[in-house]
Short mmCIF file of C-alpha atoms in Angstrom, two decimals:
data_model
loop_
_atom_site.label_atom_id
_atom_site.label_comp_id
_atom_site.label_asym_id
_atom_site.label_seq_id
_atom_site.Cartn_x
_atom_site.Cartn_y
_atom_site.Cartn_z
CA MET A 235 -11.01 -13.74 -45.21
CA SER A 236 -9.79 -11.04 -47.57
CA GLU A 237 -8.34 -12.06 -50.90
CA LEU A 238 -4.61 -11.48 -51.34
CA HIS A 239 -3.87 -9.72 -54.61
CA VAL A 240 -0.55 -10.81 -56.09
CA LEU A 241 1.33 -10.57 -59.36
CA THR A 242 3.71 -12.96 -61.07
CA THR A 243 7.10 -11.70 -62.23
CA GLY A 244 5.79 -11.83 -65.80
CA GLU A 245 2.77 -9.65 -64.96
CA ALA A 246 4.98 -7.15 -63.12
CA ALA A 247 7.36 -7.11 -66.10
CA ARG A 248 4.50 -6.31 -68.52
CA TYR A 249 3.37 -3.40 -66.33
CA CYS A 250 6.93 -2.02 -66.32
CA GLY A 251 7.73 -2.80 -69.95
CA VAL A 252 10.77 -4.91 -69.03
CA ASN A 253 11.82 -8.56 -69.25
CA PHE A 254 10.71 -10.79 -66.36
CA ARG A 255 14.39 -11.45 -65.57
CA THR A 256 14.76 -7.74 -64.73
CA VAL A 257 11.95 -8.10 -62.20
CA ILE A 258 13.67 -11.14 -60.70
CA ARG A 259 16.90 -9.10 -60.39
CA TRP A 260 14.97 -6.32 -58.58
CA ILE A 261 13.65 -8.96 -56.17
CA GLU A 262 17.07 -10.58 -55.62
CA ARG A 263 18.66 -7.15 -54.96
CA GLY A 264 15.98 -6.34 -52.39
CA GLN A 265 14.53 -3.47 -54.43
CA LEU A 266 11.14 -5.16 -54.88
CA LYS A 267 9.54 -7.14 -52.07
CA ALA A 268 8.27 -10.61 -53.03
CA TYR A 269 7.95 -14.13 -51.68
CA LYS A 270 8.74 -17.53 -53.15
CA LEU A 271 6.24 -20.32 -53.69
CA PRO A 272 7.19 -23.75 -52.36
CA GLY A 273 8.26 -26.24 -54.99
CA ARG A 274 9.51 -24.47 -58.11
CA GLY A 275 10.33 -21.29 -56.24
CA ASP A 276 8.38 -18.91 -58.44
CA HIS A 277 8.07 -15.39 -57.04
CA ARG A 278 4.83 -13.61 -56.19
CA ILE A 279 4.56 -9.87 -55.57
CA CYS A 280 1.80 -8.28 -53.47
CA VAL A 281 0.08 -5.52 -55.45
CA GLU A 282 0.57 -3.03 -52.60
CA ASP A 283 4.33 -3.70 -52.59
CA PHE A 284 4.49 -3.41 -56.38
CA VAL A 285 2.60 -0.09 -56.37
CA GLY A 286 4.96 1.19 -53.66
CA PHE A 287 7.95 0.12 -55.76
CA LEU A 288 6.56 1.94 -58.80
CA ARG A 289 5.99 5.12 -56.82
CA ASP A 290 9.40 4.96 -55.12
CA ASN A 291 11.02 4.74 -58.55
CA SER A 292 8.84 7.45 -60.17
CA MET A 293 7.22 4.95 -62.52
CA PRO A 294 3.58 5.33 -63.61
CA VAL A 295 1.02 3.34 -61.63
CA PRO A 296 -1.54 1.60 -63.86
CA SER A 297 -5.11 2.66 -63.02
CA GLU A 298 -6.24 -0.93 -62.35
CA LEU A 299 -3.52 -1.25 -59.69
CA ALA A 300 -4.02 2.22 -58.19
CA ALA A 301 -7.45 1.17 -56.89
CA ALA A 302 -5.78 -1.48 -54.73
CA SER A 303 -3.68 1.21 -53.08
CA ARG A 304 -6.55 3.35 -51.77
CA LYS A 305 -6.82 1.66 -48.39
CA VAL A 306 -6.43 4.11 -45.52
CA LEU A 307 -6.17 3.45 -41.80
CA LEU A 308 -7.46 6.30 -39.60
CA LEU A 309 -6.07 6.16 -36.06
CA ALA A 310 -8.24 8.48 -33.96
CA SER A 311 -10.40 8.22 -30.86
CA ASP A 312 -12.26 11.55 -31.10
CA PRO A 313 -15.72 10.75 -32.57
CA GLU A 314 -15.96 14.09 -34.41
CA LEU A 315 -12.52 13.70 -35.97
CA THR A 316 -13.25 10.09 -36.85
CA ALA A 317 -16.52 10.95 -38.60
CA ALA A 318 -15.11 13.99 -40.42
CA GLY A 319 -11.94 12.14 -41.41
CA ARG A 320 -13.81 9.10 -42.68
CA GLN A 321 -16.13 11.28 -44.76
CA ALA A 322 -13.26 13.31 -46.26
CA LEU A 323 -11.31 10.19 -47.15
CA GLN A 324 -14.30 8.41 -48.68
CA GLN A 325 -15.04 11.47 -50.81
CA VAL A 326 -11.69 11.02 -52.58
CA GLY A 327 -12.37 7.32 -53.15
CA CYS A 328 -10.49 5.77 -50.24
CA ASP A 329 -11.47 2.55 -48.49
CA VAL A 330 -11.26 3.59 -44.81
CA GLU A 331 -10.64 1.46 -41.73
CA VAL A 332 -10.80 3.15 -38.30
CA ALA A 333 -8.82 2.24 -35.19
CA GLY A 334 -9.39 3.88 -31.83
CA ASP A 335 -6.19 2.60 -30.23
CA SER A 336 -2.76 1.29 -31.16
CA PHE A 337 -3.65 -2.39 -30.64
CA VAL A 338 -6.50 -2.25 -33.15
CA ALA A 339 -4.30 -0.18 -35.48
CA GLY A 340 -1.59 -2.87 -35.40
CA THR A 341 -4.10 -5.59 -36.14
CA LEU A 342 -5.56 -3.62 -39.05
CA MET A 343 -2.10 -2.76 -40.43
CA ALA A 344 -1.29 -6.45 -40.71
CA GLY A 345 -4.69 -7.42 -42.09
CA CYS A 346 -5.76 -4.71 -44.53
CA LYS A 347 -2.29 -3.48 -45.59
CA PRO A 348 -3.21 0.19 -46.02
CA ALA A 349 -1.33 2.44 -48.41
CA LEU A 350 -1.73 5.38 -46.04
CA MET A 351 -2.23 5.93 -42.32
CA VAL A 352 -3.75 9.03 -40.73
CA ILE A 353 -2.69 9.55 -37.09
CA ASP A 354 -4.38 11.92 -34.65
CA ALA A 355 -1.54 13.59 -32.73
CA ASN A 356 -3.88 14.01 -29.72
CA LEU A 357 -4.76 10.33 -29.42
CA VAL A 358 -5.18 9.57 -25.72
CA GLY A 359 -2.83 6.99 -24.24
CA VAL A 360 -0.81 6.53 -27.43
CA ASN A 361 2.54 8.02 -28.35
CA GLY A 362 2.20 8.78 -32.04
CA PHE A 363 5.96 9.20 -32.37
CA GLN A 364 6.46 5.58 -31.24
CA ILE A 365 3.93 4.40 -33.82
CA LEU A 366 5.65 6.41 -36.53
CA ASP A 367 9.07 5.13 -35.47
CA HIS A 368 7.79 1.54 -35.56
CA LEU A 369 6.34 2.01 -39.05
CA ARG A 370 9.54 3.53 -40.41
CA SER A 371 11.74 0.82 -38.86
CA ARG A 372 9.86 -2.10 -40.47
CA SER A 373 10.48 -2.92 -44.14
CA GLU A 374 6.93 -4.21 -44.67
CA TYR A 375 5.59 -0.74 -43.81
CA ALA A 376 8.24 1.30 -45.63
CA ASN A 377 5.82 2.31 -48.40
CA VAL A 378 2.97 3.30 -46.09
CA ARG A 379 2.37 7.05 -46.31
CA VAL A 380 1.59 8.85 -43.04
CA VAL A 381 -0.47 11.99 -42.47
CA VAL A 382 -0.57 13.45 -38.97
CA ILE A 383 -3.49 15.54 -37.79
CA ALA A 384 -1.93 17.96 -35.29
CA PRO A 385 -3.36 21.00 -33.51
CA ALA A 386 -2.78 24.24 -35.39
CA GLY A 387 0.38 25.88 -34.09
CA GLU A 388 1.63 22.75 -32.32
CA ARG A 389 5.32 23.12 -31.51
CA ASP A 390 6.06 19.49 -32.53
CA GLN A 391 5.07 19.93 -36.18
CA GLN A 392 8.65 19.81 -37.46
CA ARG A 393 9.36 16.87 -35.13
CA TRP A 394 6.54 14.90 -36.82
CA LEU A 395 8.08 15.51 -40.23
CA ASN A 396 11.57 14.61 -38.96
CA ALA A 397 10.14 11.38 -37.49
CA GLY A 398 8.90 10.30 -40.91
CA ALA A 399 5.43 11.79 -41.42
CA ASP A 400 4.76 12.57 -45.07
CA ALA A 401 2.37 15.43 -44.34
CA LEU A 402 0.69 17.39 -41.56
CA VAL A 403 -2.89 18.63 -41.43
CA ALA A 404 -4.07 21.23 -38.92
CA HIS A 405 -6.81 20.31 -36.44
CA PRO A 406 -9.37 21.66 -36.32
CA GLY A 407 -9.13 22.30 -40.02
CA GLU A 408 -10.95 21.92 -43.26
CA ARG A 409 -11.78 18.39 -44.35
CA SER A 410 -10.74 19.44 -47.82
CA GLU A 411 -7.15 19.91 -46.58
CA LEU A 412 -7.00 16.29 -45.40
CA ALA A 413 -8.59 15.09 -48.64
CA ALA A 414 -6.14 17.10 -50.75
CA LYS A 415 -3.06 15.80 -48.90
CA VAL A 416 -4.27 12.20 -49.09
CA LYS A 417 -5.15 12.56 -52.75
CA LEU A 418 -1.67 13.93 -53.47
CA LEU A 419 0.12 11.19 -51.50
CA LEU A 420 -1.91 8.36 -53.03
CA GLU A 421 -2.12 9.97 -56.45
CA VAL A 422 -5.85 9.15 -56.46
#
């Protein structure tokens, strides 16, 4: 079982340079996702949610927390694309999980809580737009960045961006392009 990395309101406050009561207000207003412990009701904040909050508010991400946000889920069934994508992502320091279908992708999303998802637009039997719509409609995935690998010159490129993709990468393309986009989105 993977270890859940969480912060107290006091730890989050120290990272932001504010009073812990400010962090509690962010939580109560729905700006920062957290959960309450039974008993006293103290709040705990998942590191991934905290890093997303910092990025959404243009606040600096401490280097010790940035490492926790380097998890990437690659949704692709093409063996060549999977191998090339995994290698490119690992070269920029990402921890990569691979899913060959939407069921496995959903399981991995819940379990490994990736900071970024790479979707192959040509995935057989899967509507990538439905996956993207699902991600964007769920608050727990609001901070997940999405890169779509689409064929060069595909007519749906603008549609992907309108649906909520953060970036597009041409396929077949240079692995360095994927690495550069991921590095920029994760600020690795």
